[in-house]
């Protein structure tokens, strides 16, 4: 199963990816996680990305396309994967299509989690206050200003990616405001249908 999970920040992509990973035994590839690890490791690429990430902007396409291309060539991604946080722009989606095509591979489905902005803003405020209360560290881009920038980047640059996949007949949209279990069940149902109708 080769999947892309699309959705605004705090839509629940991480939660649903973890379930899909278990259900289909395929790795979750999160460009956000890989970039944060590069920041942590202090690599030159990581340091350049940090300033952009902290203000909620998008890291250049060439950087993330390189990351994904490297990650997809690792052995555990051969049997399938869940891409979480990539593609975020139409050029990234086109690069992914070329990458897969060169290996005679295809995406099985693109799942889009739909959540209203007001609900997302409420979730992020709660996430920050829960972390503070629990003494956990808060992601440096989980402050109101950076979050608004991430949301704006989603509307401007990633929503066209949903349209791109809708045009290819791959997009399945799920109500991300339903309870976690309901969202998971809905995704499983859509993927079972996609698997049955695959050529
Ligand atoms: P979220 O989905 O909660 O916004 P992520 O962990 O997916 O967070 O990403 C965090 C940050 O990493 C993004 O705001 C962006 O700066 C950078 N990033 C991650 N994936 C990409 C990508 N595909 N293209 C450009 N920037 C990215």
Tab-separated table of C-alpha atoms and ligand atoms in Angstrom:
chain	number	residue	atom	x	y	z
A	1	UNK	CA	0.000	0.000	0.000
A	2	UNK	CA	1.449	3.388	-1.017
A	3	UNK	CA	-0.355	6.257	0.624
A	4	UNK	CA	-0.210	10.005	1.030
A	5	UNK	CA	-1.898	11.627	4.039
A	6	UNK	CA	-2.905	15.226	3.440
A	7	UNK	CA	-4.312	17.631	5.979
A	8	UNK	CA	-3.612	20.883	7.782
A	9	UNK	CA	-1.352	21.005	10.855
A	10	UNK	CA	-3.027	19.371	13.881
A	11	UNK	CA	-5.518	17.535	11.636
A	12	UNK	CA	-4.513	14.194	13.163
A	13	UNK	CA	-2.184	12.885	10.445
A	14	UNK	CA	0.331	11.548	12.966
A	15	UNK	CA	-2.350	9.674	14.948
A	16	UNK	CA	-3.864	8.105	11.852
A	17	UNK	CA	-0.446	7.299	10.339
A	18	UNK	CA	0.476	5.326	13.446
A	19	UNK	CA	-2.677	3.201	13.021
A	20	UNK	CA	-2.111	2.682	9.313
A	21	UNK	CA	1.461	1.674	10.000
A	22	UNK	CA	0.193	-1.061	12.290
A	23	UNK	CA	-2.622	-2.191	10.046
A	24	UNK	CA	-0.622	-2.443	6.824
A	25	UNK	CA	2.898	-3.004	8.223
A	26	UNK	CA	4.351	-0.155	6.217
A	27	UNK	CA	6.538	2.680	7.521
A	28	UNK	CA	5.314	6.201	8.133
A	29	UNK	CA	7.608	8.723	6.446
A	30	UNK	CA	7.157	12.167	7.959
A	31	UNK	CA	9.192	14.968	6.376
A	32	UNK	CA	8.548	17.066	9.515
A	33	UNK	CA	10.109	14.330	11.707
A	34	UNK	CA	13.081	13.905	9.353
A	35	UNK	CA	13.651	17.678	9.268
A	36	UNK	CA	13.407	17.941	13.081
A	37	UNK	CA	15.969	15.122	13.394
A	38	UNK	CA	18.296	17.040	11.020
A	39	UNK	CA	17.835	20.195	13.155
A	40	UNK	CA	18.608	18.166	16.283
A	41	UNK	CA	21.706	16.650	14.671
A	42	UNK	CA	22.889	20.155	13.729
A	43	UNK	CA	23.524	19.290	10.056
A	44	UNK	CA	23.976	22.345	7.763
A	45	UNK	CA	20.691	21.470	6.017
A	46	UNK	CA	18.962	21.153	9.378
A	47	UNK	CA	20.195	24.530	10.569
A	48	UNK	CA	19.030	26.212	7.350
A	49	UNK	CA	15.605	24.574	7.727
A	50	UNK	CA	15.179	25.487	11.404
A	51	UNK	CA	14.614	29.221	10.891
A	52	UNK	CA	12.005	28.516	8.199
A	53	UNK	CA	10.242	25.868	10.292
A	54	UNK	CA	10.190	28.061	13.394
A	55	UNK	CA	8.265	30.750	11.576
A	56	UNK	CA	5.875	28.247	10.016
A	57	UNK	CA	7.081	28.559	6.422
A	58	UNK	CA	7.837	25.793	3.944
A	59	UNK	CA	11.351	24.434	3.487
A	60	UNK	CA	12.474	24.641	-0.211
A	61	UNK	CA	11.085	21.944	-2.504
A	62	UNK	CA	14.593	20.708	-3.548
A	63	UNK	CA	15.476	20.031	0.094
A	64	UNK	CA	12.396	17.965	0.923
A	65	UNK	CA	12.331	16.197	-2.438
A	66	UNK	CA	15.930	15.085	-1.763
A	67	UNK	CA	14.946	13.863	1.706
A	68	UNK	CA	11.990	11.862	0.380
A	69	UNK	CA	13.925	10.418	-2.524
A	70	UNK	CA	16.622	9.160	-0.116
A	71	UNK	CA	14.083	7.816	2.359
A	72	UNK	CA	12.033	5.984	-0.273
A	73	UNK	CA	15.124	4.165	-1.467
A	74	UNK	CA	15.615	2.537	1.950
A	75	UNK	CA	14.689	-1.171	2.106
A	76	UNK	CA	11.744	-0.800	4.528
A	77	UNK	CA	9.893	1.454	2.059
A	78	UNK	CA	10.010	-1.081	-0.761
A	79	UNK	CA	6.786	-2.825	0.185
A	80	UNK	CA	4.827	0.398	0.700
A	81	UNK	CA	4.718	3.552	2.803
A	82	UNK	CA	2.608	6.326	4.279
A	83	UNK	CA	3.843	9.779	3.378
A	84	UNK	CA	2.881	12.262	6.091
A	85	UNK	CA	3.629	15.936	5.427
A	86	UNK	CA	4.732	15.382	1.843
A	87	UNK	CA	3.898	16.486	-0.831
A	88	UNK	CA	3.006	19.977	0.410
A	89	UNK	CA	3.286	21.780	-2.941
A	90	UNK	CA	2.300	20.839	-6.495
A	91	UNK	CA	5.985	20.717	-7.623
A	92	UNK	CA	6.620	18.232	-4.770
A	93	UNK	CA	3.654	16.135	-5.956
A	94	UNK	CA	5.015	16.189	-9.503
A	95	UNK	CA	8.479	15.175	-8.269
A	96	UNK	CA	6.937	12.282	-6.325
A	97	UNK	CA	5.042	11.158	-9.432
A	98	UNK	CA	8.306	11.146	-11.447
A	99	UNK	CA	10.141	9.295	-8.680
A	100	UNK	CA	7.501	6.553	-8.490
A	101	UNK	CA	7.120	6.346	-12.253
A	102	UNK	CA	10.864	5.764	-12.659
A	103	UNK	CA	10.410	2.643	-10.515
A	104	UNK	CA	7.163	1.585	-12.159
A	105	UNK	CA	5.256	2.267	-8.947
A	106	UNK	CA	1.955	4.037	-8.283
A	107	UNK	CA	0.198	5.596	-5.307
A	108	UNK	CA	-2.819	3.578	-4.138
A	109	UNK	CA	-4.621	6.490	-2.509
A	110	UNK	CA	-4.368	9.989	-1.088
A	111	UNK	CA	-6.320	10.544	2.110
A	112	UNK	CA	-7.242	14.116	2.978
A	113	UNK	CA	-8.299	14.928	6.546
A	114	UNK	CA	-10.648	17.933	6.544
A	115	UNK	CA	-10.775	20.070	9.699
A	116	UNK	CA	-12.057	23.646	10.112
A	117	UNK	CA	-9.490	26.317	10.980
A	118	UNK	CA	-11.267	27.242	14.238
A	119	UNK	CA	-11.081	23.618	15.433
A	120	UNK	CA	-7.377	23.422	14.516
A	121	UNK	CA	-6.587	26.620	16.427
A	122	UNK	CA	-8.403	25.176	19.470
A	123	UNK	CA	-6.459	21.889	19.192
A	124	UNK	CA	-3.092	23.608	19.008
A	125	UNK	CA	-3.841	25.813	22.025
A	126	UNK	CA	-4.836	22.689	23.966
A	127	UNK	CA	-1.719	20.782	22.801
A	128	UNK	CA	0.522	23.621	24.055
A	129	UNK	CA	-1.266	23.947	27.406
A	130	UNK	CA	-1.270	20.137	27.938
A	131	UNK	CA	2.478	20.024	27.222
A	132	UNK	CA	3.112	22.924	29.595
A	133	UNK	CA	0.992	21.300	32.320
A	134	UNK	CA	2.794	17.973	31.852
A	135	UNK	CA	6.230	19.621	31.874
A	136	UNK	CA	6.876	18.390	28.304
A	137	UNK	CA	8.650	20.572	25.768
A	138	UNK	CA	6.558	22.413	23.206
A	139	UNK	CA	7.520	22.280	19.521
A	140	UNK	CA	9.158	25.585	18.611
A	141	UNK	CA	6.568	26.085	15.833
A	142	UNK	CA	3.534	25.378	18.075
A	143	UNK	CA	3.034	29.013	19.043
A	144	UNK	CA	0.036	31.011	17.749
A	145	UNK	CA	1.999	33.080	15.167
A	146	UNK	CA	3.882	30.150	13.625
A	147	UNK	CA	0.725	28.035	13.684
A	148	UNK	CA	-1.217	30.683	11.750
A	149	UNK	CA	1.619	30.802	9.198
A	150	UNK	CA	1.534	26.985	8.864
A	151	UNK	CA	-2.221	27.105	8.330
A	152	UNK	CA	-1.884	29.873	5.743
A	153	UNK	CA	0.840	27.848	3.946
A	154	UNK	CA	-1.529	24.872	3.926
A	155	UNK	CA	-4.365	26.835	2.324
A	156	UNK	CA	-2.135	28.558	-0.227
A	157	UNK	CA	0.261	25.769	-1.187
A	158	UNK	CA	-1.092	22.387	-0.086
A	159	UNK	CA	-4.793	22.669	-0.939
A	160	UNK	CA	-3.798	22.779	-4.647
A	161	UNK	CA	-2.111	19.398	-4.026
A	162	UNK	CA	-5.523	17.976	-3.008
A	163	UNK	CA	-6.959	19.330	-6.256
A	164	UNK	CA	-4.014	17.806	-8.185
A	165	UNK	CA	-4.788	14.342	-6.753
A	166	UNK	CA	-8.546	14.780	-7.185
A	167	UNK	CA	-7.806	15.320	-10.880
A	168	UNK	CA	-5.994	11.974	-10.930
A	169	UNK	CA	-8.905	10.184	-9.222
A	170	UNK	CA	-6.787	9.358	-6.160
A	171	UNK	CA	-8.216	11.717	-3.532
A	172	UNK	CA	-10.392	10.385	-0.680
A	173	UNK	CA	-11.641	12.976	1.774
A	174	UNK	CA	-12.439	12.129	5.400
A	175	UNK	CA	-14.037	14.286	8.114
A	176	UNK	CA	-11.113	14.840	10.487
A	177	UNK	CA	-13.384	16.383	13.144
A	178	UNK	CA	-15.017	13.048	13.968
A	179	UNK	CA	-13.609	11.040	16.917
A	180	UNK	CA	-10.217	9.334	16.296
A	181	UNK	CA	-11.811	5.850	16.051
A	182	UNK	CA	-14.421	7.023	13.565
A	183	UNK	CA	-11.764	8.668	11.388
A	184	UNK	CA	-9.656	5.473	11.502
A	185	UNK	CA	-12.669	3.320	10.537
A	186	UNK	CA	-13.571	5.652	7.689
A	187	UNK	CA	-10.012	5.553	6.300
A	188	UNK	CA	-9.915	1.735	6.561
A	189	UNK	CA	-13.210	1.502	4.670
A	190	UNK	CA	-11.956	3.778	1.875
A	191	UNK	CA	-8.682	1.879	1.567
A	192	UNK	CA	-10.427	-1.488	1.411
A	193	UNK	CA	-12.531	-0.187	-1.456
A	194	UNK	CA	-9.418	1.253	-3.178
A	195	UNK	CA	-7.585	-2.082	-2.766
A	196	UNK	CA	-10.528	-4.020	-4.241
A	197	UNK	CA	-10.816	-1.759	-7.274
A	198	UNK	CA	-7.043	-1.679	-7.937
A	199	UNK	CA	-6.111	-3.107	-11.340
B	1	LIG	P1	2.517	19.973	10.788
B	1	LIG	O1	1.840	19.032	9.836
B	1	LIG	O2	2.020	19.840	12.190
B	1	LIG	O3	2.523	21.403	10.333
B	1	LIG	P2	5.154	18.767	10.222
B	1	LIG	O4	5.838	18.065	11.318
B	1	LIG	O5	4.622	17.971	9.086
B	1	LIG	O6	4.045	19.632	10.928
B	1	LIG	O7	6.144	19.879	9.589
B	1	LIG	C1	6.782	20.862	10.373
B	1	LIG	C2	7.501	21.881	9.463
B	1	LIG	O8	8.492	21.209	8.671
B	1	LIG	C3	6.609	22.583	8.454
B	1	LIG	O9	5.933	23.699	8.994
B	1	LIG	C4	7.644	22.985	7.381
B	1	LIG	O10	8.405	24.106	7.799
B	1	LIG	C5	8.582	21.791	7.368
B	1	LIG	N1	8.158	20.777	6.362
B	1	LIG	C6	7.742	19.499	6.618
B	1	LIG	N2	7.419	18.859	5.485
B	1	LIG	C7	7.629	19.761	4.474
B	1	LIG	C8	7.465	19.714	3.056
B	1	LIG	N3	7.014	18.611	2.425
B	1	LIG	N4	7.763	20.835	2.345
B	1	LIG	C9	8.228	21.937	2.927
B	1	LIG	N5	8.398	22.072	4.260
B	1	LIG	C10	8.112	20.978	5.034
